[in-house]
CSV table of C-alpha atoms and ligand atoms in Angstrom, one decimal:
chain,number,residue,atom,x,y,z
A,1,MET,CA,-83.0,34.9,-62.6
A,2,ARG,CA,-86.3,34.4,-62.4
A,3,GLU,CA,-88.6,37.4,-63.9
A,4,SER,CA,-91.8,37.9,-61.9
A,5,ASN,CA,-93.8,41.0,-62.1
A,6,VAL,CA,-94.9,40.9,-58.7
A,7,VAL,CA,-92.9,43.0,-56.2
A,8,GLY,CA,-92.5,42.6,-52.7
A,9,VAL,CA,-92.4,45.4,-50.5
A,10,LEU,CA,-90.8,44.9,-46.9
A,11,THR,CA,-90.2,47.6,-43.8
A,12,ALA,CA,-87.7,46.0,-41.2
A,13,GLY,CA,-85.9,47.5,-38.1
A,14,GLY,CA,-87.0,50.3,-36.3
A,15,ASP,CA,-89.8,51.9,-37.5
A,16,CYS,CA,-89.3,55.6,-38.8
A,17,PRO,CA,-92.0,58.8,-39.5
A,18,GLY,CA,-92.5,58.2,-43.5
A,19,LEU,CA,-92.1,54.9,-44.3
A,20,ASN,CA,-95.8,54.7,-45.1
A,21,ALA,CA,-94.9,57.4,-47.8
A,22,VAL,CA,-92.6,55.1,-49.2
A,23,ILE,CA,-95.2,51.8,-49.2
A,24,ARG,CA,-97.8,53.9,-51.5
A,25,ALA,CA,-95.7,55.1,-53.8
A,26,VAL,CA,-93.8,51.8,-54.4
A,27,VAL,CA,-97.5,50.2,-54.8
A,28,THR,CA,-98.7,52.9,-57.2
A,29,ARG,CA,-96.2,53.5,-59.0
A,30,ALA,CA,-95.6,49.8,-59.2
A,31,THR,CA,-99.2,49.1,-60.4
A,32,GLU,CA,-99.7,51.9,-62.3
A,33,ARG,CA,-97.0,52.4,-64.7
A,34,HIS,CA,-95.3,49.0,-64.7
A,35,ASP,CA,-99.0,46.6,-64.6
A,36,ALA,CA,-97.0,45.5,-61.9
A,37,GLU,CA,-98.8,43.9,-58.5
A,38,VAL,CA,-97.0,44.0,-55.2
A,39,VAL,CA,-97.3,41.7,-52.4
A,40,GLY,CA,-96.5,43.5,-48.8
A,41,ILE,CA,-94.5,40.9,-46.5
A,42,LEU,CA,-95.6,42.0,-43.1
A,43,ASN,CA,-93.0,42.4,-39.8
A,44,GLY,CA,-90.1,43.3,-42.0
A,45,TRP,CA,-87.5,40.0,-42.8
A,46,GLU,CA,-90.0,37.9,-40.2
A,47,GLY,CA,-92.7,37.4,-42.7
A,48,LEU,CA,-90.2,36.5,-45.6
A,49,MET,CA,-89.2,33.9,-43.8
A,50,GLU,CA,-92.4,32.2,-42.1
A,51,GLY,CA,-94.5,33.3,-45.4
A,52,ARG,CA,-96.7,36.5,-44.1
A,53,THR,CA,-97.9,38.4,-46.6
A,54,ARG,CA,-100.8,40.6,-48.0
A,55,PRO,CA,-101.8,41.6,-51.7
A,56,LEU,CA,-101.1,45.0,-51.8
A,57,ASP,CA,-102.9,47.4,-54.4
A,58,ARG,CA,-103.7,51.0,-54.6
A,59,ASP,CA,-106.5,51.0,-53.0
A,60,ALA,CA,-105.2,49.3,-49.8
A,61,VAL,CA,-102.5,51.9,-49.8
A,62,ARG,CA,-104.7,55.2,-49.7
A,63,GLY,CA,-104.7,57.5,-47.1
A,64,ILE,CA,-101.5,56.3,-45.5
A,65,LEU,CA,-99.4,58.9,-46.4
A,66,ALA,CA,-99.7,60.9,-43.3
A,67,ARG,CA,-99.2,57.9,-40.9
A,68,GLY,CA,-96.5,57.3,-38.8
A,69,GLY,CA,-95.5,53.7,-38.4
A,70,THR,CA,-96.1,51.2,-41.2
A,71,ILE,CA,-98.8,49.7,-42.3
A,72,LEU,CA,-96.6,46.3,-43.2
A,73,GLY,CA,-95.3,46.0,-39.2
A,74,THR,CA,-91.7,45.8,-39.0
A,75,SER,CA,-89.3,43.8,-36.2
A,76,ARG,CA,-85.8,43.0,-35.8
A,77,MET,CA,-85.3,39.4,-37.1
A,78,ASP,CA,-82.6,39.0,-39.7
A,79,PRO,CA,-82.8,35.9,-41.8
A,80,TYR,CA,-78.6,35.4,-41.5
A,81,VAL,CA,-79.0,36.1,-37.5
A,82,HIS,CA,-82.5,34.1,-37.3
A,83,GLY,CA,-82.3,32.0,-40.3
A,84,ASP,CA,-79.6,30.6,-43.2
A,85,GLY,CA,-80.2,33.8,-45.1
A,86,TYR,CA,-81.3,33.2,-48.8
A,87,GLU,CA,-82.7,29.2,-47.9
A,88,SER,CA,-84.8,30.8,-45.0
A,89,VAL,CA,-86.7,32.7,-47.4
A,90,ARG,CA,-87.0,30.9,-50.4
A,91,ARG,CA,-90.1,29.5,-49.5
A,92,THR,CA,-92.2,32.4,-49.2
A,93,VAL,CA,-90.5,34.3,-52.5
A,94,GLU,CA,-90.9,31.4,-54.8
A,95,SER,CA,-94.5,30.1,-53.2
A,96,ASN,CA,-95.6,33.9,-53.9
A,97,ASP,CA,-93.9,34.1,-57.0
A,98,ILE,CA,-91.8,37.6,-56.0
A,99,GLY,CA,-89.1,39.0,-58.5
A,100,PRO,CA,-87.7,41.7,-56.7
A,101,VAL,CA,-88.4,42.8,-53.3
A,102,VAL,CA,-88.0,46.8,-52.2
A,103,VAL,CA,-86.6,46.9,-48.9
A,104,ILE,CA,-87.0,49.7,-46.9
A,105,GLY,CA,-84.4,49.5,-43.8
A,106,GLY,CA,-81.1,50.9,-41.7
A,107,ASP,CA,-77.8,50.0,-41.8
A,108,GLY,CA,-78.3,46.6,-40.9
A,109,THR,CA,-81.2,45.5,-43.0
A,110,LEU,CA,-79.4,46.4,-46.0
A,111,ARG,CA,-76.4,44.6,-45.2
A,112,SER,CA,-79.0,41.7,-45.3
A,113,ALA,CA,-80.4,43.1,-47.8
A,114,LEU,CA,-77.3,43.0,-49.8
A,115,ARG,CA,-76.1,39.6,-48.7
A,116,LEU,CA,-79.4,38.0,-49.7
A,117,ALA,CA,-79.0,39.7,-53.4
A,118,GLU,CA,-75.5,38.0,-53.7
A,119,GLU,CA,-77.4,34.7,-53.1
A,120,GLY,CA,-79.0,35.9,-55.8
A,121,LEU,CA,-82.8,37.4,-54.5
A,122,LYS,CA,-83.3,40.7,-56.8
A,123,VAL,CA,-83.2,43.6,-54.1
A,124,VAL,CA,-83.5,47.2,-54.2
A,125,GLY,CA,-82.7,49.4,-51.1
A,126,VAL,CA,-85.1,52.7,-49.6
A,127,PRO,CA,-83.0,53.4,-46.9
A,128,LYS,CA,-84.8,54.4,-43.9
A,129,THR,CA,-83.6,56.0,-40.1
A,130,ILE,CA,-83.8,58.5,-38.1
A,131,ASP,CA,-80.5,58.9,-37.7
A,132,ASN,CA,-79.4,60.4,-41.0
A,133,ASP,CA,-76.3,58.2,-40.9
A,134,ILE,CA,-76.4,55.7,-44.2
A,135,GLY,CA,-73.7,56.1,-46.1
A,136,ALA,CA,-73.9,57.1,-50.0
A,137,THR,CA,-77.2,59.2,-49.3
A,138,ASP,CA,-76.9,62.9,-48.2
A,139,TRP,CA,-80.4,62.5,-46.8
A,140,THR,CA,-82.7,59.8,-45.1
A,141,PHE,CA,-86.4,60.0,-44.3
A,142,GLY,CA,-87.5,60.4,-41.0
A,143,PHE,CA,-84.7,62.6,-39.7
A,144,ASP,CA,-86.7,65.7,-40.8
A,145,THR,CA,-89.5,64.7,-38.9
A,146,ALA,CA,-87.1,63.7,-35.5
A,147,LEU,CA,-85.0,66.6,-36.0
A,148,GLU,CA,-88.8,68.7,-35.6
A,149,ILE,CA,-89.4,66.7,-33.0
A,150,ALA,CA,-86.4,67.4,-30.4
A,151,THR,CA,-86.1,71.2,-32.0
A,152,GLU,CA,-89.7,71.6,-30.4
A,153,ALA,CA,-89.0,70.1,-27.1
A,154,ILE,CA,-85.9,72.7,-27.1
A,155,ASP,CA,-87.9,75.3,-27.5
A,156,ARG,CA,-90.3,74.2,-24.9
A,157,ILE,CA,-87.3,73.2,-22.6
A,158,THR,CA,-85.9,76.7,-22.9
A,159,THR,CA,-89.1,78.6,-21.9
A,160,THR,CA,-89.1,76.2,-18.5
A,161,ALA,CA,-85.1,76.3,-17.8
A,162,GLU,CA,-85.2,80.1,-18.2
A,163,SER,CA,-87.5,80.7,-14.9
A,164,HIS,CA,-85.8,78.7,-13.2
A,165,ASN,CA,-81.6,79.4,-13.6
A,166,ARG,CA,-81.1,75.5,-14.5
A,167,ILE,CA,-79.3,73.8,-17.1
A,168,MET,CA,-81.2,71.2,-18.9
A,169,LEU,CA,-80.2,68.4,-20.9
A,170,VAL,CA,-82.0,67.2,-23.8
A,171,GLU,CA,-80.8,63.9,-25.0
A,172,VAL,CA,-82.1,62.9,-28.4
A,173,MET,CA,-81.5,59.4,-30.7
A,174,GLY,CA,-78.8,58.8,-33.4
A,175,ARG,CA,-77.3,56.1,-32.4
A,176,THR,CA,-73.9,56.3,-33.1
A,177,LYS,CA,-73.7,59.4,-34.8
A,178,GLY,CA,-74.7,62.8,-34.4
A,179,TRP,CA,-76.9,64.2,-36.5
A,180,ILE,CA,-80.4,64.7,-34.8
A,181,ALA,CA,-78.2,66.2,-31.8
A,182,THR,CA,-75.9,69.0,-34.3
A,183,TYR,CA,-79.3,70.0,-36.4
A,184,ALA,CA,-81.4,70.2,-33.2
A,185,GLY,CA,-79.1,72.0,-31.2
A,186,MET,CA,-78.3,74.7,-34.0
A,187,ALA,CA,-81.9,75.1,-34.8
A,188,GLY,CA,-82.9,75.5,-31.1
A,189,GLY,CA,-79.8,77.2,-30.1
A,190,ALA,CA,-78.1,75.2,-27.7
A,191,ASP,CA,-75.6,76.6,-25.5
A,192,ALA,CA,-73.1,73.2,-25.8
A,193,ILE,CA,-73.6,69.9,-28.1
A,194,LEU,CA,-72.5,66.6,-26.9
A,195,ILE,CA,-71.8,63.9,-30.5
A,196,PRO,CA,-70.6,60.9,-30.6
A,197,GLU,CA,-67.8,61.9,-33.7
A,198,VAL,CA,-66.5,65.1,-31.5
A,199,PRO,CA,-64.2,64.3,-27.9
A,200,TYR,CA,-65.8,66.3,-25.2
A,201,ASP,CA,-64.8,67.8,-22.2
A,202,LEU,CA,-67.2,68.6,-19.3
A,203,GLU,CA,-64.8,71.1,-17.7
A,204,ALA,CA,-64.8,73.0,-20.9
A,205,VAL,CA,-68.7,73.0,-21.0
A,206,ALA,CA,-68.8,74.2,-17.6
A,207,LYS,CA,-66.8,77.2,-18.2
A,208,VAL,CA,-68.7,78.2,-21.4
A,209,ILE,CA,-71.5,78.0,-18.9
A,210,ARG,CA,-70.4,79.7,-15.6
A,211,GLY,CA,-69.3,82.4,-18.2
A,212,ARG,CA,-72.9,82.7,-19.5
A,213,HIS,CA,-74.4,83.0,-16.4
A,214,ARG,CA,-72.4,85.6,-15.2
A,215,ARG,CA,-73.1,87.5,-17.8
A,216,GLY,CA,-77.0,87.6,-17.1
A,217,HIS,CA,-78.2,84.4,-18.8
A,218,ALA,CA,-79.9,82.2,-16.1
A,219,TYR,CA,-79.9,79.1,-18.2
A,220,SER,CA,-78.3,76.4,-20.1
A,221,VAL,CA,-79.6,74.3,-22.5
A,222,VAL,CA,-77.0,71.4,-23.5
A,223,VAL,CA,-78.0,68.9,-26.1
A,224,VAL,CA,-76.5,65.3,-26.0
A,225,ALA,CA,-76.2,62.8,-28.1
A,226,GLU,CA,-77.6,59.2,-26.8
A,227,GLY,CA,-74.1,57.4,-28.5
A,228,ILE,CA,-71.7,59.9,-26.6
A,229,GLU,CA,-69.1,57.8,-25.2
A,230,PRO,CA,-69.8,57.9,-20.7
A,231,PRO,CA,-67.7,61.3,-19.1
A,232,ALA,CA,-64.1,60.0,-18.4
A,233,GLY,CA,-64.1,57.7,-15.7
A,234,VAL,CA,-67.4,56.8,-15.4
A,235,GLN,CA,-68.7,53.1,-16.4
A,236,ALA,CA,-70.5,52.6,-19.1
A,237,ARG,CA,-74.2,51.5,-18.5
A,238,GLU,CA,-74.8,48.0,-18.9
A,239,GLY,CA,-76.7,47.7,-22.1
A,240,THR,CA,-78.5,45.2,-24.3
A,241,THR,CA,-77.9,44.7,-27.8
A,242,ASP,CA,-80.7,44.3,-30.8
A,243,ALA,CA,-80.7,41.4,-33.8
A,244,PHE,CA,-78.3,43.3,-36.0
A,245,GLY,CA,-75.7,43.4,-32.7
A,246,PHE,CA,-75.8,47.0,-31.8
A,247,LYS,CA,-76.0,48.0,-28.6
A,248,ARG,CA,-79.0,49.6,-27.4
A,249,LEU,CA,-78.6,52.9,-26.3
A,250,GLY,CA,-80.3,56.1,-23.4
A,251,GLY,CA,-79.6,57.5,-20.9
A,252,VAL,CA,-76.0,58.4,-20.6
A,253,ALA,CA,-77.1,62.6,-20.1
A,254,TYR,CA,-77.8,61.5,-16.7
A,255,GLN,CA,-74.1,60.1,-16.4
A,256,ILE,CA,-73.1,63.9,-17.8
A,257,ALA,CA,-76.1,65.9,-15.3
A,258,PRO,CA,-74.5,65.2,-11.5
A,259,ILE,CA,-71.0,66.4,-13.1
A,260,LEU,CA,-71.9,69.6,-14.5
A,261,GLU,CA,-73.9,70.1,-11.5
A,262,ASP,CA,-71.3,69.6,-9.2
A,263,LEU,CA,-68.6,71.3,-11.9
A,264,THR,CA,-71.1,74.4,-12.5
A,265,GLY,CA,-72.9,74.7,-8.9
A,266,PHE,CA,-75.8,75.2,-11.1
A,267,GLU,CA,-79.5,72.6,-11.0
A,268,THR,CA,-79.0,70.0,-14.1
A,269,ARG,CA,-82.0,68.0,-15.0
A,270,VAL,CA,-82.2,65.7,-17.9
A,271,THR,CA,-85.2,65.1,-20.4
A,272,VAL,CA,-84.6,62.0,-22.8
A,273,LEU,CA,-86.7,62.3,-25.9
A,274,GLY,CA,-86.5,58.4,-26.6
A,275,HIS,CA,-89.1,57.6,-29.3
A,276,LEU,CA,-90.9,60.6,-29.0
A,277,GLN,CA,-88.7,60.9,-32.0
A,278,ARG,CA,-89.9,58.4,-34.3
A,279,GLY,CA,-93.6,59.1,-33.4
A,280,GLY,CA,-96.6,60.7,-34.9
A,281,THR,CA,-97.1,62.2,-38.8
A,282,PRO,CA,-94.1,62.3,-40.8
A,283,THR,CA,-93.0,66.1,-41.8
A,284,ALA,CA,-94.1,67.4,-45.3
A,285,PHE,CA,-89.9,66.8,-46.3
A,286,ASP,CA,-90.0,64.0,-45.2
A,287,ARG,CA,-93.2,62.3,-46.7
A,288,VAL,CA,-91.9,64.1,-50.1
A,289,LEU,CA,-88.8,62.3,-50.0
A,290,GLY,CA,-90.1,59.1,-48.9
A,291,THR,CA,-92.3,59.4,-51.8
A,292,ARG,CA,-89.7,60.3,-54.0
A,293,MET,CA,-87.5,57.2,-52.8
A,294,GLY,CA,-90.3,55.2,-53.1
A,295,VAL,CA,-91.1,55.9,-56.7
A,296,ALA,CA,-87.4,55.8,-57.9
A,297,ALA,CA,-87.1,52.1,-55.9
A,298,ALA,CA,-90.3,50.6,-57.9
A,299,ASP,CA,-88.7,52.6,-61.2
A,300,LEU,CA,-85.4,50.0,-60.6
A,301,ALA,CA,-87.3,47.2,-59.4
A,302,ALA,CA,-89.4,47.3,-63.2
A,303,ALA,CA,-86.5,47.6,-64.6
A,304,GLY,CA,-84.5,45.1,-63.4
A,305,ALA,CA,-82.3,46.3,-61.0
A,306,SER,CA,-80.6,44.3,-58.2
A,307,GLY,CA,-78.0,44.9,-55.5
A,308,VAL,CA,-78.6,48.8,-55.8
A,309,MET,CA,-80.0,51.4,-53.0
A,310,VAL,CA,-81.8,54.8,-53.9
A,311,ALA,CA,-80.2,57.6,-52.8
A,312,ALA,CA,-80.9,61.6,-52.3
A,313,ARG,CA,-77.5,63.1,-53.6
A,314,GLY,CA,-77.8,67.1,-54.2
A,315,ALA,CA,-81.5,67.9,-55.9
A,316,ARG,CA,-81.3,64.2,-57.4
A,317,ILE,CA,-82.8,60.6,-56.3
A,318,VAL,CA,-79.9,58.3,-57.7
A,319,PRO,CA,-79.2,54.4,-57.2
A,320,VAL,CA,-75.8,53.1,-55.8
A,321,PRO,CA,-74.4,50.1,-55.0
A,322,LEU,CA,-75.8,48.6,-51.8
A,323,ALA,CA,-72.1,47.5,-51.1
A,324,GLU,CA,-71.9,51.3,-51.1
A,325,ALA,CA,-74.4,52.5,-49.0
A,326,VAL,CA,-73.3,49.6,-46.2
A,327,THR,CA,-69.9,50.0,-45.7
A,328,ASP,CA,-69.7,53.8,-44.8
A,329,ILE,CA,-72.1,54.8,-42.1
A,330,ARG,CA,-71.9,58.4,-42.4
A,331,GLY,CA,-71.0,61.0,-39.0
A,332,VAL,CA,-71.1,64.9,-38.9
A,333,ASP,CA,-68.4,66.8,-40.7
A,334,HIS,CA,-66.0,68.6,-38.6
A,335,GLU,CA,-67.4,71.9,-40.8
A,336,THR,CA,-70.9,71.3,-39.8
A,337,PHE,CA,-70.1,70.9,-36.3
A,338,ASP,CA,-68.0,74.0,-36.7
A,339,MET,CA,-70.9,76.0,-37.8
A,340,ALA,CA,-73.4,74.4,-34.7
A,341,ALA,CA,-70.6,75.5,-32.3
A,342,THR,CA,-70.0,78.8,-33.2
A,343,PHE,CA,-73.6,79.6,-31.0
A,344,PHE,CA,-72.1,77.7,-27.6
A,345,GLY,CA,-72.3,80.0,-24.4
B,401,F6P,O1,-82.0,53.6,-35.8
B,401,F6P,C1,-82.7,54.6,-35.1
B,401,F6P,C2,-83.1,54.1,-34.1
B,401,F6P,O2,-84.2,55.3,-33.0
B,401,F6P,C3,-81.8,55.1,-32.8
B,401,F6P,O3,-81.6,56.4,-33.1
B,401,F6P,C4,-81.2,54.4,-31.6
B,401,F6P,O4,-80.7,54.0,-30.6
B,401,F6P,C5,-82.4,53.0,-31.8
B,401,F6P,O5,-82.8,53.7,-33.0
B,401,F6P,C6,-83.7,52.7,-31.4
B,401,F6P,O6,-84.3,51.6,-31.2
B,401,F6P,P1,-85.8,50.9,-30.5
B,401,F6P,O7,-86.4,51.1,-30.9
B,401,F6P,O8,-85.0,49.2,-31.1
B,401,F6P,O9,-85.2,50.7,-29.2
């Protein structure tokens, strides 16, 4: 394997609050502690395939810790979908004398990173997603920020709902998993939470809501995860897929609303939070988690590790095999959802 003290860093897939914290940490740790040089790869895999890079030193990453998005840019381009794997990145790697590449991404990106590692590129992964669904890690940075935003939205929607005798559906992101919905619903005191991991029954939800209104609570808030199946008998919405083959989601709450309105007789309104959940400044927790993961990734890169991902396990950041992380997409466990369900109605 080629030896080089030039570390590449890229952010790929959807953006996520905390990416800049990771970039800052990788660059600072690699240059200050490991005497390495860092090359920033622009627009995710696209930059590695097309040779778009910029040198990064400590000064280049000052002042970005609290900034949302990514200073490197990102894309959903993929070397295995839009190219022929390692061959399509070889020129950029060799002409920049890049040794290890720190790949900051979600499960699609990390899957491609694993394949590149198998083809000989040195790769250290950092798990990124607001969805919190990457296997082998307890937390991903970005989740806490999305949770904060969704919770604040539920709090605000609750006060307007109270004034109108309405049912409010708040649809949150999370792709095929219900972490944001479950945690935001728990934090916001939702009267029902619908997530992909747990089959739902709108008759049962309506019964809970009717009971609640009968007891004098004249509004209800239901949190809907974007990835739930459409209600029984309703056709799935037409949708497109992204470069990784993931279906683009959003809007299922609009299919739920008329059914709940019919079943309860209460006006039912929908708010889809969408990309609001990914924008803006990261929370302190995400800045710290991103920083810790970035530092750990730079240390692993300097130590010559490859095919690994940094993971939060309990209070520690540890290396885990990338293969383990990408085969296990983590859903909400029954115990956690049951805790949230205790407070329904
Ligand atoms: O994976 C993060 C995420 O925000 C999902 O929660 C959501 O379904 C998806 O990305 C949206 O992707 P895009 O920004 O490409 O529409």
